[in-house]
Every structure is written in C-alpha cells, then in structure tokens.
Short mmCIF file of N, CA and C in Angstrom, two decimals:
data_model
loop_
_atom_site.label_atom_id
_atom_site.label_comp_id
_atom_site.label_asym_id
_atom_site.label_seq_id
_atom_site.Cartn_x
_atom_site.Cartn_y
_atom_site.Cartn_z
N MET W 1 85.57 29.34 29.53
CA MET W 1 84.87 28.94 28.78
C MET W 1 86.17 29.39 27.41
N GLU W 2 86.80 28.85 27.25
CA GLU W 2 88.48 29.08 26.29
C GLU W 2 87.71 29.66 25.27
N GLY W 3 88.44 30.64 24.80
CA GLY W 3 88.22 30.97 23.42
C GLY W 3 87.07 32.64 23.52
N PHE W 4 86.26 32.33 24.27
CA PHE W 4 85.66 33.87 24.47
C PHE W 4 85.85 34.90 24.72
N THR W 5 85.34 36.37 24.80
CA THR W 5 85.87 37.58 25.63
C THR W 5 84.47 37.07 27.43
N PRO W 6 85.43 38.04 28.28
CA PRO W 6 84.29 37.79 28.96
C PRO W 6 83.48 38.29 29.45
N ALA W 7 82.96 39.46 28.39
CA ALA W 7 81.72 39.59 28.63
C ALA W 7 80.93 38.74 27.48
N LYS W 8 81.66 37.26 26.83
CA LYS W 8 80.53 36.71 25.74
C LYS W 8 80.34 35.56 27.11
N SER W 9 81.26 35.38 27.74
CA SER W 9 81.07 34.15 28.85
C SER W 9 80.32 34.00 30.22
N LEU W 10 80.09 35.97 30.63
CA LEU W 10 78.82 35.93 30.87
C LEU W 10 77.95 36.34 30.11
N TYR W 11 77.95 36.42 28.95
CA TYR W 11 76.08 35.89 28.24
C TYR W 11 75.87 34.53 28.27
N LEU W 12 76.29 33.65 28.16
CA LEU W 12 76.53 32.39 27.74
C LEU W 12 76.23 32.28 28.87
N MET W 13 77.24 32.04 30.65
CA MET W 13 76.62 31.26 31.81
C MET W 13 75.10 32.09 32.27
N SER W 14 75.28 33.91 31.71
CA SER W 14 73.39 33.80 32.10
C SER W 14 72.25 33.41 31.28
N GLN W 15 72.93 32.31 30.48
CA GLN W 15 72.25 31.34 29.47
C GLN W 15 71.64 30.51 30.25
N CYS W 16 72.75 29.68 31.38
CA CYS W 16 71.84 28.85 31.73
C CYS W 16 70.78 28.41 33.43
N LYS W 17 70.33 27.22 33.19
CA LYS W 17 69.22 27.70 34.04
C LYS W 17 69.07 27.05 35.69
N HIS W 18 70.61 26.25 35.66
CA HIS W 18 70.62 25.88 36.94
C HIS W 18 72.72 26.23 36.71
N PHE W 19 72.49 26.65 38.52
CA PHE W 19 74.35 26.75 38.80
C PHE W 19 74.57 26.30 39.73
N VAL W 20 76.22 25.53 39.78
CA VAL W 20 77.32 25.64 40.31
C VAL W 20 77.82 26.63 40.49
N ILE W 21 78.08 27.47 41.35
CA ILE W 21 79.38 29.17 41.50
C ILE W 21 80.19 28.97 42.32
N ALA W 22 81.33 29.91 41.87
CA ALA W 22 82.58 29.09 43.11
C ALA W 22 81.77 30.71 43.72
N ASN W 23 82.65 31.42 45.39
CA ASN W 23 82.89 32.19 45.53
C ASN W 23 83.60 33.16 44.85
N SER W 24 83.59 33.09 43.40
CA SER W 24 83.70 34.84 42.48
C SER W 24 82.08 35.91 41.92
N THR W 25 82.27 37.23 41.98
CA THR W 25 81.70 37.64 41.20
C THR W 25 81.68 37.47 39.68
N PHE W 26 82.45 36.76 39.03
CA PHE W 26 82.15 36.89 38.03
C PHE W 26 80.98 35.43 38.32
N SER W 27 80.72 33.98 38.63
CA SER W 27 80.50 33.72 38.64
C SER W 27 78.57 34.42 38.75
N TRP W 28 78.82 34.65 40.84
CA TRP W 28 78.50 35.33 41.41
C TRP W 28 77.19 35.95 39.65
N TRP W 29 77.54 37.24 39.20
CA TRP W 29 76.87 37.92 38.30
C TRP W 29 76.11 36.92 37.58
N GLY W 30 77.02 35.73 36.33
CA GLY W 30 76.42 34.59 36.29
C GLY W 30 75.52 33.82 35.92
N ALA W 31 75.24 34.00 37.08
CA ALA W 31 73.69 33.25 38.07
C ALA W 31 72.97 33.98 38.65
N TRP W 32 72.93 35.57 38.60
CA TRP W 32 71.97 36.69 39.19
C TRP W 32 71.77 37.03 37.74
N LEU W 33 72.32 36.92 36.39
CA LEU W 33 71.61 37.50 35.18
C LEU W 33 70.84 36.31 35.05
N SER W 34 70.79 35.11 35.09
CA SER W 34 69.47 34.49 34.65
C SER W 34 68.72 35.38 34.64
N GLU W 35 67.37 35.07 33.82
CA GLU W 35 66.12 35.15 33.99
C GLU W 35 65.83 33.71 34.46
N HIS W 36 65.79 32.86 34.03
CA HIS W 36 64.94 31.43 34.59
C HIS W 36 64.19 31.98 35.96
N LYS W 37 63.07 31.52 36.04
CA LYS W 37 62.04 31.86 37.07
C LYS W 37 62.72 30.58 37.84
N ASP W 38 62.42 29.77 37.47
CA ASP W 38 62.70 28.38 37.31
C ASP W 38 64.48 28.32 38.25
N LYS W 39 65.05 28.78 38.04
CA LYS W 39 66.67 28.77 38.17
C LYS W 39 67.07 27.98 40.32
N LEU W 40 67.81 26.70 40.20
CA LEU W 40 68.31 26.88 40.92
C LEU W 40 70.20 27.30 41.18
N ILE W 41 70.22 27.69 42.03
CA ILE W 41 71.99 27.85 42.07
C ILE W 41 72.64 27.42 43.46
N VAL W 42 73.64 26.59 43.39
CA VAL W 42 74.10 26.15 44.64
C VAL W 42 75.63 26.95 44.41
N ARG W 43 76.23 27.52 46.13
CA ARG W 43 77.11 28.24 46.23
C ARG W 43 77.62 28.25 47.47
N PRO W 44 78.72 28.21 47.37
CA PRO W 44 79.23 27.92 48.70
C PRO W 44 79.02 28.15 49.94
N GLU W 45 79.19 27.35 51.01
CA GLU W 45 78.69 28.40 52.42
C GLU W 45 80.45 27.59 53.33
N PRO W 46 80.43 28.82 54.34
CA PRO W 46 80.86 30.22 54.30
C PRO W 46 81.20 30.45 52.89
N TRP W 47 80.77 31.50 52.21
CA TRP W 47 80.72 32.67 51.11
C TRP W 47 82.57 33.69 51.60
N ASN W 48 83.27 33.00 51.60
CA ASN W 48 84.80 34.00 51.53
C ASN W 48 84.50 34.48 53.25
N ASN W 49 84.31 32.96 54.30
CA ASN W 49 84.55 33.32 54.94
C ASN W 49 83.92 34.48 55.62
N GLN W 50 82.97 35.69 55.31
CA GLN W 50 81.98 36.67 55.38
C GLN W 50 80.86 35.73 55.51
N GLN W 51 80.27 35.16 56.76
CA GLN W 51 79.11 35.10 57.09
C GLN W 51 78.31 36.75 57.22
N SER W 52 78.74 37.44 57.60
CA SER W 52 77.75 38.49 58.60
C SER W 52 76.97 39.58 57.14
N ILE W 53 77.69 39.98 55.84
CA ILE W 53 77.17 40.47 54.81
C ILE W 53 76.86 39.62 53.76
N LEU W 54 76.60 38.50 53.60
CA LEU W 54 75.39 37.18 53.51
C LEU W 54 73.95 37.78 52.73
N SER W 55 73.27 37.84 53.39
CA SER W 55 72.49 38.80 53.48
C SER W 55 71.93 39.91 52.71
N ASP W 56 73.46 40.80 52.47
CA ASP W 56 73.49 41.91 51.16
C ASP W 56 73.62 41.19 49.49
N PHE W 57 73.85 40.02 49.41
CA PHE W 57 73.94 39.75 48.10
C PHE W 57 74.00 38.78 47.88
N LEU W 58 73.88 37.85 48.80
CA LEU W 58 73.41 36.55 48.82
C LEU W 58 71.97 36.41 48.85
N PRO W 59 71.18 35.93 46.89
CA PRO W 59 69.64 35.45 47.33
C PRO W 59 69.16 34.45 48.43
N PRO W 60 67.62 35.02 49.09
CA PRO W 60 68.14 32.87 49.94
C PRO W 60 67.05 32.37 48.88
N GLY W 61 67.05 32.17 48.09
CA GLY W 61 67.23 31.64 47.24
C GLY W 61 68.44 29.88 47.18
N TRP W 62 69.18 30.99 46.76
CA TRP W 62 70.38 30.20 46.17
C TRP W 62 70.61 29.35 47.68
N ILE W 63 71.43 28.36 47.84
CA ILE W 63 71.52 26.79 48.65
C ILE W 63 72.87 27.08 48.57
N GLY W 64 73.43 27.17 49.88
CA GLY W 64 74.43 26.82 50.68
C GLY W 64 75.50 25.56 50.79
N LEU W 65 76.21 25.46 50.06
CA LEU W 65 76.97 24.36 50.20
C LEU W 65 78.41 23.91 51.13
N PRO W 66 77.88 23.30 52.31
CA PRO W 66 78.95 23.37 53.31
C PRO W 66 80.45 23.18 52.62
N LYS W 67 81.49 23.56 53.34
CA LYS W 67 82.93 23.20 52.93
C LYS W 67 82.59 21.39 53.94
N HIS W 68 83.61 20.42 52.01
CA HIS W 68 83.02 19.27 53.47
C HIS W 68 84.76 18.78 53.75
N PRO W 69 84.43 19.20 55.19
CA PRO W 69 86.09 18.33 56.11
C PRO W 69 87.04 17.39 55.30
N ILE W 70 85.89 16.15 55.20
CA ILE W 70 87.56 15.06 54.14
C ILE W 70 87.61 15.85 53.13
N LEU W 71 87.78 16.23 52.35
CA LEU W 71 88.42 17.11 51.42
C LEU W 71 89.68 17.81 52.16
N LYS W 72 89.38 18.64 52.74
CA LYS W 72 91.07 19.03 53.24
C LYS W 72 92.25 18.45 53.34
N SER W 73 91.55 16.99 53.37
CA SER W 73 92.79 16.58 53.74
C SER W 73 93.72 16.53 52.53
N SER W 74 94.78 16.39 51.99
CA SER W 74 95.67 16.24 51.21
C SER W 74 95.83 14.74 50.48
N ALA W 75 95.74 14.28 51.87
CA ALA W 75 95.97 12.67 51.09
C ALA W 75 94.18 11.91 51.34
N ILE W 76 94.11 12.79 51.21
CA ILE W 76 92.18 12.28 50.69
C ILE W 76 92.00 12.24 48.75
N SER W 77 92.41 14.19 49.04
CA SER W 77 92.14 14.66 48.03
C SER W 77 92.53 14.32 46.75
N LYS W 78 94.73 14.31 47.03
CA LYS W 78 95.30 14.04 45.54
C LYS W 78 95.13 12.11 45.17
N SER W 79 94.43 11.79 46.31
CA SER W 79 93.89 10.26 45.72
C SER W 79 92.31 10.14 45.60
N LEU W 80 92.00 11.49 45.09
CA LEU W 80 90.17 11.50 44.75
C LEU W 80 90.30 12.01 42.91
N PHE W 81 91.90 12.92 43.47
CA PHE W 81 91.82 13.91 41.80
C PHE W 81 92.74 13.30 40.75
N SER W 82 93.86 12.55 41.12
CA SER W 82 95.04 11.54 40.59
C SER W 82 94.40 9.98 40.12
N GLY W 83 93.30 10.37 40.12
CA GLY W 83 92.57 8.12 40.44
C GLY W 83 93.71 7.48 41.05
N GLY W 84 94.26 7.90 41.92
CA GLY W 84 95.01 6.75 43.02
C GLY W 84 95.07 7.15 44.33
#
C-alpha cells in the first residue's frame, strides 16, 4: 500500500474480511487484528518450514495452502508470470 505509513497499512488490512497472507509477521498481524467473525484466512503451508511451532501462533481456522511443486520450476514460473 504505497503512500501509507506502516501503521495505516496495518489498520487498513485489519479492516478486511478475508485474507491471503504471506509468511510474514506484518500480514499475520493484519489478519489477526481483523474483528470479522466470519473472516477467511489462507496462509502458506508450511509456515517458514517450522511445522513444530504452528499451534503456538497459527489459529486452527486458518487454512494452510501447500506449496505447489510445479511453480518451483523456473521455466514454468517464467512462462506463467511473463505472459510467454
């Protein structure tokens, strides 16, 4: 969110109802602070390759999205994201 302070960006994120977050503390806090009762949060799985600590900070209702092995191929990724 270009042009906003980090605090303003975090506040604006917290007003959202649904989230697709990265494995970053900034996106985690934005989702965590949302007060929507029926919010939907999709997060990376695994989270920073630290599966053993998931229960400490990832609520059970957050949906883990597994890494997709096909996107790890640089040839396929370049083709998908460069339009060629």
